[in-house]
Amino acid sequence: MRHPVGRAIAIGPLLLLLVLQAVVAVDRSKFRTCEQGSFCRRFKRWIQRPQREEALWSVLPASRAVSPDGGYSFQLKHKNEAEPHLLLQLNAYDAGMVRFRLNEIQSIHPRHVIPPGDVVEDPPPQAAPQATAADGPGETVIAFTSKAGAAVRAVLKHSPVALEVSVNGKLIQRLNGRNFLNFERYRKSKARLPPDAASDAAAAPDSVVLDAAAHPHDLDVHGLWEEDFGGHTDKKPRGPASLGMDVTFEGDVPSLFGLPEHMTKAGLPFYEEPYRFFNLDVFEYENNEPMALYGAVPLLWAIQRAPAGKNDHVASAFLWINPSETFVKLERDGAPNTGPAHAWWTSESGVLDAVILVGPSPAEVSSQFHALTGPAPMPALWALGKHQCRWNYMSERDVDTVDKSFDKYDIPYDVMWLDIEHTDGKAYFTWNPANFPTPGKMIDAISAKRRKFVNVVDPHIKKDDKFHVFKEIRDKGYFVKKVNWAMMDDPTDSKPADWDQPDKILDPAATKPEQWDEEQDGPWEHPKIDNPAYKGEWKPRQITDPKSSKSDYEGWCWPGTSGYPDFTDPKMREYWGSQFALDKYTGTNADTYIWNDMNEPSVFNGPEVTMPRDAIHPNGDVEHRDVHNMYGYYVHRATFEGLAKRVPGDRPFVLTRSFFIGSHKYSAIWTGDNYAKWEHLGTSIAMIGALTLGGQSLVGADVGGFFKHPDTEMAVRWYQLGVLAYPFLRNHAHLETPRREPYTFDEATMLNIKASLQLRYRLLPLWYTVFDEYHRLGKPVVRPLFWDFLADPTTHTDHEAVENQIMLGDVLLVHGVSKPLAESSVASVYLPLAAGWYDLHSGAFSAPGRYDVQLTLQNIPAYYRAGTIVPLKTRVRRSSSCMVMDPHTLNIYLDPATNAARGRLYIDDYKTKSYQDGKSFLDVSFEFANGVLRATKVQGEAPSDVSAEVERVEIFGLARPAAKATLMANGVSHELPAPRVRQIAGAKTLHAATIKVAPWIDLRLGEGWSLTVQ
């Protein structure tokens, strides 16, 4: 959401002062770097150890066994241990993936394993049915053919353990090829080495090379059992447990992509500082930084170019599944943008779980990711419309005024949002009784206009015995706990055998004086002196008491003192979801949906503004460090599941700030607290693209920036980009910024913004159809150019193509404008290798290539791909729900070489899950060829309460003007009005024709119609 600036919050003057001191810009001192975190610092030293090539962990090939899930398991033995302590699991998935997992065989403490179904589907993807495994000298080879026909070969090297994966004969990835592997097994308290017969018998444990926490090469022992940062102490009673490994993308790798969420370039820079994954509430984050932000999808994409003269380039990806703090370092051997690319990965705890997505095409990589993690649900149509939000609309009257003002100026929007001020003292699920006395009436009024409502509900729970949600969660024991650390004698410690010297000994230099008279002086006592061999009083080693008491963890957030529920617990998620029931969440109706913010979780007085790592989740007695990056995931999942139960059959909508792998199944995502700066506008293209490559397509950035206020030109440019490139389109603003609803600007600016929003609503059929492809096939809704044009090398590295342009489906290319006209009045646009491109605004045709485009304030460069048919609606109304009965327009952009085009339109009821029955939808494939438009494939049956008609056809790229159009429907011929024709600009002499279709084409006829143009 935001941080408090200049306003009172219910957390007392001391905390308010502390927060106010931190609102100037991002405070780097609050957030750890790799060098400031002990496990990452250890790993950096570990990979620089002498004799790094020496085989430490090796596969025992005789231990190979078939796993219940169809994979293979192997035991791994360390060179300096007597027994094998690690279990390797290898899976070959039919979709085209190889999964590599390491865990302890028998550990002192259970290592956290993500429950089945939370990230990886349960049951997991189908095992490759024809996979074979064969042992050879020093290796085991697993070979299979993916369901897409790719020949995959995974070679498990035995000593040191490594994995080489090839596709279609081309080596694409190598795991542990540089022998960076580290796996710190749990130890007994303060022990140097983990349990093993060799360790127990080691005469000199300090000399053993075992892992990053135990070796003789400048070992950094700081932070093994306890670590300080930012005034907080992190207790580690279970000791070091980090793990890490390297991966190499082999061949000629010009660029790497992905690793959301970071504010950086699309073509990932190779920073000196590793990319960090540790979900945080970062205030006013900065550009071009590997710092952690709000979410984590540790998925790294690579392009691997074919040799000169060939264009069979390959795309593959590497996924690291670990929810603890993680660092990723990108490296090269030599010059940038060429040769192999390396990455090393290290996580604080958990297990090593990595997946190679072999591709070899971008579409197959995306499909493989969703085969592993699950498909995204189909969003409701209204979720793709305009969302209007602000911190905060302060009253029911304020909401009513904003809503009516949109209608007054005929500006479409779909969703009204309320931020935290609508609550009663920041107690979520409540309403401010003074400003929102009749919330049900307010929301019903919005519903009456066929619009929706979204309320913020954050996961920190106000500590107040009068607040029923707090009291119920407390009484059920569902809050995260803190440990009230106590110390105790280590029961495994015993007094050494040589610890038997007294503190005093007889003075060897003393003798009885000759004149000593025992009758007169009494018995002579030999003097004693301090024993130099005395080691002091022996006391057992002190360790943290594992039975130390626990109490509910409390932190500070918007309400003041707050509790934090353990959302990893299914019972807690069930309880949370139940609170959205209409009979519990008073004032809401079935058109009310939810925004989960601050769910990293944000803790104003916590280390790094989040929850301490040594907090305990009661569900499984799991340390927070093990699950940190999934906390927000479990919050929005609980909300989604609650909304799904609230109104069965409805499509839930949840917005989240924090996310993890698999969040696409439950929520929309926005890029957090951005800034009204041109660079934030520009970099949003890269951030959105990285998220969609990471499987998260219902995503967007706050239009206009959250902090500060955009000038009129920036506001216009941001809307122009957002309507074409942001699947989730929301305007949001900080409490202290001026109002920025479209109608608050001057008339010229308002009209430009209005035109952009009307374009968004005309394009909704295209957006919805592309979302169907995302839902069914995993294709990103918007994506970097290389995804569709891998054969065009310019899309791999060219700055304009990579950083400033993005595709909507495979249809529309968008070039963002992130500089004011006074600074640059020309945009350099690259149009990739295709049949050609048509200007979205003028219809002008351009061949592939680079163009300098003169800019105006009225629009940004955007182009339809030649050879496509684009579904639209031209009747823009006040909301998308008001347009569902309006007929469609088909825009046909011909391939000039073939005079042909293809396209799709997907229709359902736009709001329920009825489409899941396999028939309550209409999926139409169109073709225009030889002057005839027809449906080539029709599936399903469109619901009766939505339009499946076409009222107009526009054709671009005709070699000669159209003179006549005829509709054939159900065997009856209809002469249509003469087409309106015009010549379109471009290198070729081409024409456009607009055909008014009367009667309308009824797509419910299936293939029983055709439109002939002569």
Coordinates of C-alpha atoms in Angstrom, one line a residue, residues 102-408:
L102 CA 17.8 -32.8 -2.5
N103 CA 16.8 -33.4 1.1
E104 CA 18.3 -35.0 4.2
I105 CA 17.6 -38.7 4.6
Q106 CA 17.3 -38.4 8.4
S107 CA 17.6 -35.0 9.9
I108 CA 17.6 -33.8 13.4
H109 CA 14.8 -31.4 12.6
P110 CA 12.4 -31.9 9.7
R111 CA 13.3 -29.6 6.9
H112 CA 10.4 -27.6 5.5
V113 CA 8.9 -29.0 2.4
I114 CA 6.2 -27.1 0.6
P115 CA 3.0 -29.2 1.0
P116 CA 1.8 -30.9 -2.2
G117 CA -0.6 -28.7 -4.2
D118 CA 0.6 -25.4 -2.8
V119 CA 3.1 -24.7 -5.5
V120 CA 3.5 -27.9 -7.5
E121 CA 0.2 -29.4 -8.6
D122 CA -1.1 -32.4 -6.6
P123 CA -0.9 -34.9 -8.2
P124 CA 2.3 -33.6 -9.9
P125 CA 2.7 -33.4 -13.6
Q126 CA 2.5 -36.7 -15.5
A127 CA 5.8 -38.6 -15.6
A128 CA 7.2 -39.1 -19.0
P129 CA 5.8 -42.5 -19.9
Q130 CA 8.6 -43.6 -22.2
A131 CA 11.5 -42.4 -19.9
T132 CA 14.5 -44.7 -19.7
A133 CA 17.3 -44.8 -17.3
A134 CA 20.7 -46.4 -18.0
D135 CA 23.9 -46.4 -16.1
G136 CA 27.2 -45.7 -17.9
P137 CA 30.7 -45.0 -16.7
G138 CA 30.4 -42.3 -14.1
E139 CA 26.8 -41.3 -15.1
T140 CA 23.2 -42.2 -15.3
V141 CA 21.3 -41.2 -18.4
I142 CA 17.6 -40.5 -18.4
A143 CA 16.0 -40.0 -21.8
F144 CA 12.5 -39.3 -22.9
T145 CA 10.4 -37.5 -25.6
S146 CA 8.1 -34.8 -24.3
K147 CA 4.5 -34.7 -25.3
A148 CA 5.4 -31.9 -27.7
G149 CA 7.9 -34.2 -29.4
A150 CA 11.2 -32.8 -28.0
A151 CA 13.9 -35.3 -27.4
V152 CA 15.2 -34.7 -23.8
R153 CA 18.3 -36.2 -22.4
A154 CA 19.3 -35.7 -18.7
V155 CA 22.7 -36.9 -17.8
L156 CA 23.3 -37.3 -14.0
K157 CA 27.1 -37.1 -13.4
H158 CA 28.0 -39.2 -10.4
S159 CA 31.1 -37.5 -8.9
P160 CA 30.8 -34.7 -8.2
V161 CA 27.1 -34.8 -8.6
A162 CA 25.9 -32.7 -11.6
L163 CA 23.1 -32.7 -14.1
E164 CA 23.3 -31.9 -17.8
V165 CA 20.1 -31.5 -19.8
S166 CA 19.9 -31.4 -23.6
V167 CA 16.9 -30.9 -25.9
N168 CA 17.0 -32.1 -29.5
G169 CA 20.7 -32.8 -29.2
K170 CA 21.6 -29.3 -27.9
L171 CA 23.0 -29.0 -24.4
I172 CA 20.9 -26.2 -22.7
Q173 CA 21.5 -26.4 -18.9
R174 CA 24.1 -27.7 -16.6
L175 CA 23.5 -28.0 -12.8
N176 CA 26.4 -27.9 -10.5
G177 CA 28.8 -27.8 -13.4
R178 CA 31.0 -25.4 -11.4
N179 CA 30.7 -27.6 -8.3
F180 CA 29.1 -24.8 -6.1
L181 CA 26.8 -27.3 -4.4
N182 CA 26.2 -26.6 -0.7
F183 CA 23.8 -28.3 1.6
E184 CA 24.1 -27.6 5.3
R185 CA 22.5 -30.4 7.3
Y186 CA 21.1 -29.7 10.7
R187 CA 23.5 -30.0 13.6
K188 CA 23.1 -30.5 17.3
S189 CA 23.2 -27.3 19.2
K190 CA 26.5 -25.4 18.6
A191 CA 28.1 -28.5 17.0
R192 CA 30.7 -27.9 14.3
L193 CA 29.6 -30.9 12.2
P194 CA 26.3 -32.6 11.6
P195 CA 25.8 -36.2 12.9
D196 CA 27.8 -38.9 11.1
A197 CA 30.1 -41.7 12.2
A198 CA 33.1 -39.9 10.7
S199 CA 32.1 -36.6 12.2
D200 CA 31.6 -38.2 15.6
A201 CA 35.1 -39.7 15.4
A202 CA 36.8 -36.7 13.8
A203 CA 40.0 -35.9 15.7
A204 CA 40.2 -32.4 14.2
P205 CA 36.7 -31.3 13.1
D206 CA 38.0 -27.9 12.3
S207 CA 40.0 -29.3 9.4
V208 CA 37.1 -31.1 7.7
V209 CA 35.8 -29.7 4.4
L210 CA 32.1 -30.4 4.7
D211 CA 29.9 -27.5 3.6
A212 CA 29.8 -23.7 3.7
A213 CA 29.3 -23.9 7.5
A214 CA 32.2 -26.2 8.2
H215 CA 35.5 -26.0 6.4
P216 CA 39.0 -24.7 7.2
H217 CA 39.3 -22.0 4.5
D218 CA 38.6 -18.6 6.2
L219 CA 35.3 -19.9 7.7
D220 CA 32.9 -17.2 8.7
V221 CA 31.2 -18.4 11.8
H222 CA 29.3 -15.3 12.5
G223 CA 25.5 -15.9 12.2
L224 CA 25.6 -19.7 12.4
W225 CA 23.5 -19.8 15.6
E226 CA 22.5 -16.2 16.2
E227 CA 22.5 -13.1 14.0
D228 CA 22.0 -9.4 14.5
F229 CA 20.7 -6.9 12.0
G230 CA 19.1 -3.5 12.4
G231 CA 18.8 -3.8 16.2
H232 CA 17.1 -7.2 16.0
T233 CA 18.6 -10.6 17.1
D234 CA 17.6 -13.6 15.1
K235 CA 18.0 -16.8 17.2
K236 CA 18.8 -19.9 15.3
P237 CA 18.4 -22.9 17.7
R238 CA 18.4 -25.3 14.7
G239 CA 21.7 -23.8 13.4
P240 CA 22.8 -23.3 9.8
A241 CA 20.7 -24.9 7.2
S242 CA 21.4 -23.1 3.9
L243 CA 21.8 -24.6 0.5
G244 CA 23.0 -23.5 -2.9
M245 CA 24.0 -24.6 -6.4
D246 CA 25.0 -23.2 -9.7
V247 CA 23.3 -23.5 -13.1
T248 CA 24.9 -22.7 -16.5
F249 CA 22.9 -21.9 -19.6
E250 CA 25.1 -23.4 -22.2
G251 CA 25.7 -22.1 -25.8
D252 CA 25.4 -18.6 -27.0
V253 CA 23.1 -16.8 -24.5
P254 CA 22.5 -13.2 -25.5
S255 CA 20.0 -12.4 -22.7
L256 CA 18.4 -13.6 -19.6
F257 CA 14.9 -12.6 -18.5
G258 CA 12.5 -13.0 -15.6
L259 CA 13.3 -13.1 -11.8
P260 CA 10.3 -11.1 -10.7
E261 CA 9.9 -9.0 -8.7
H262 CA 12.7 -6.5 -9.2
M263 CA 12.7 -3.0 -10.6
T264 CA 15.2 -3.6 -13.3
K265 CA 15.6 -3.9 -17.1
A266 CA 13.8 -6.7 -19.0
G267 CA 17.1 -8.0 -20.3
L268 CA 18.5 -8.7 -16.8
P269 CA 21.6 -6.8 -15.9
F270 CA 24.5 -8.8 -14.4
Y271 CA 24.9 -6.8 -11.2
E272 CA 27.7 -7.2 -8.8
E273 CA 25.2 -7.6 -6.0
P274 CA 23.0 -10.7 -6.3
Y275 CA 19.3 -10.4 -7.0
R276 CA 17.5 -10.9 -3.7
F277 CA 14.2 -12.7 -3.0
F278 CA 12.8 -11.7 0.4
N279 CA 9.3 -10.3 0.2
L280 CA 9.4 -6.8 1.8
D281 CA 7.4 -3.6 2.2
V282 CA 9.9 -1.4 0.4
F283 CA 9.1 2.3 0.5
E284 CA 9.7 4.3 -2.7
Y285 CA 11.7 1.6 -4.4
E286 CA 14.4 2.6 -6.9
N287 CA 15.0 1.8 -10.5
N288 CA 17.8 -0.5 -11.8
E289 CA 18.2 -2.4 -8.6
P290 CA 18.5 -6.1 -7.5
M291 CA 16.9 -5.3 -4.1
A292 CA 14.0 -7.4 -3.0
L293 CA 10.5 -6.1 -3.5
Y294 CA 7.1 -7.5 -2.6
G295 CA 7.0 -10.9 -4.4
A296 CA 9.1 -13.8 -5.5
V297 CA 9.0 -16.0 -8.6
P298 CA 12.6 -17.3 -8.9
L299 CA 12.2 -18.3 -12.6
L300 CA 15.1 -17.4 -14.9
W301 CA 14.6 -17.5 -18.7
A302 CA 17.4 -17.8 -21.2
I303 CA 17.6 -17.5 -25.0
Q304 CA 20.1 -19.8 -26.6
R305 CA 21.0 -18.7 -30.1
A306 CA 21.6 -21.1 -32.9
P307 CA 24.9 -21.0 -34.8
A308 CA 25.3 -18.4 -37.6
G309 CA 23.1 -19.1 -40.6
K310 CA 20.5 -20.9 -38.6
N311 CA 17.4 -19.6 -36.8
D312 CA 16.5 -22.6 -34.6
H313 CA 17.1 -20.6 -31.4
V314 CA 16.0 -22.2 -28.1
A315 CA 14.3 -20.8 -25.0
S316 CA 14.6 -22.6 -21.7
A317 CA 14.1 -21.7 -18.1
F318 CA 15.2 -22.7 -14.6
L319 CA 12.9 -22.6 -11.6
W320 CA 14.1 -22.5 -8.0
I321 CA 11.3 -23.5 -5.6
N322 CA 12.3 -22.3 -2.1
P323 CA 10.3 -19.9 0.0
S324 CA 13.1 -18.8 2.3
E325 CA 15.4 -15.8 1.6
T326 CA 17.2 -16.5 -1.6
F327 CA 19.9 -14.8 -3.6
V328 CA 20.7 -15.2 -7.3
K329 CA 23.9 -14.0 -8.9
L330 CA 24.2 -13.8 -12.7
E331 CA 27.7 -14.1 -14.1
R332 CA 29.5 -14.4 -17.4
D333 CA 32.9 -15.7 -18.4
G334 CA 33.7 -12.9 -20.9
A335 CA 31.9 -10.3 -23.1
P336 CA 28.3 -9.4 -22.4
N337 CA 25.5 -10.7 -24.6
T338 CA 27.5 -13.7 -25.8
G339 CA 28.6 -17.1 -24.7
P340 CA 27.3 -19.2 -21.8
A341 CA 25.6 -17.5 -18.8
H342 CA 25.9 -18.6 -15.2
A343 CA 23.8 -18.2 -12.2
W344 CA 24.3 -19.3 -8.6
W345 CA 21.4 -19.7 -6.2
T346 CA 21.5 -19.9 -2.4
S347 CA 18.6 -20.1 0.1
E348 CA 18.6 -19.8 3.9
S349 CA 16.8 -23.0 4.7
G350 CA 14.4 -25.7 3.4
V351 CA 15.2 -28.2 0.6
L352 CA 16.8 -27.9 -2.8
D353 CA 14.0 -28.1 -5.4
A354 CA 14.9 -27.0 -8.9
V355 CA 13.1 -27.6 -12.2
I356 CA 14.6 -27.3 -15.7
L357 CA 11.9 -26.3 -18.3
V358 CA 13.5 -27.4 -21.5
G359 CA 11.2 -25.5 -24.0
P360 CA 12.6 -25.4 -26.6
S361 CA 10.1 -22.7 -27.7
P362 CA 8.9 -19.9 -25.4
A363 CA 5.3 -21.2 -25.7
E364 CA 6.4 -24.6 -24.5
V365 CA 8.3 -23.1 -21.5
S366 CA 5.2 -21.2 -20.4
S367 CA 3.1 -24.3 -20.9
Q368 CA 5.6 -26.4 -18.9
F369 CA 5.4 -23.8 -16.0
H370 CA 1.7 -24.1 -15.8
A371 CA 1.7 -27.9 -16.2
L372 CA 3.9 -27.8 -13.0
T373 CA 2.1 -25.1 -11.0
G374 CA -1.4 -25.3 -12.3
P375 CA -3.6 -23.2 -14.7
A376 CA -4.8 -19.7 -13.9
P377 CA -8.6 -19.2 -13.5
M378 CA -10.5 -17.2 -16.1
P379 CA -11.0 -13.7 -14.7
A380 CA -14.4 -12.0 -14.9
L381 CA -14.6 -9.5 -17.8
W382 CA -15.1 -6.6 -15.4
A383 CA -11.6 -7.3 -13.8
L384 CA -10.1 -6.3 -17.2
G385 CA -11.8 -2.9 -17.1
K386 CA -10.8 0.3 -15.4
H387 CA -10.3 0.2 -11.6
Q388 CA -10.6 3.5 -9.7
C389 CA -8.7 3.6 -6.4
R390 CA -7.2 6.1 -4.0
W391 CA -5.8 6.2 -0.5
N392 CA -8.5 7.0 0.4
Y393 CA -12.1 7.8 -0.7
M394 CA -13.1 9.2 2.7
S395 CA -16.8 8.8 2.9
E396 CA -19.9 7.5 1.2
R397 CA -20.5 10.9 -0.2
D398 CA -17.0 10.9 -1.6
V399 CA -17.6 7.6 -3.3
D400 CA -20.9 8.8 -4.7
T401 CA -19.3 11.9 -6.1
V402 CA -16.5 10.1 -7.9
D403 CA -18.9 7.5 -9.3
K404 CA -21.3 10.2 -10.7
S405 CA -18.4 12.3 -12.0
F406 CA -17.3 9.4 -14.2
D407 CA -20.8 9.2 -15.6
K408 CA -21.0 13.0 -16.0

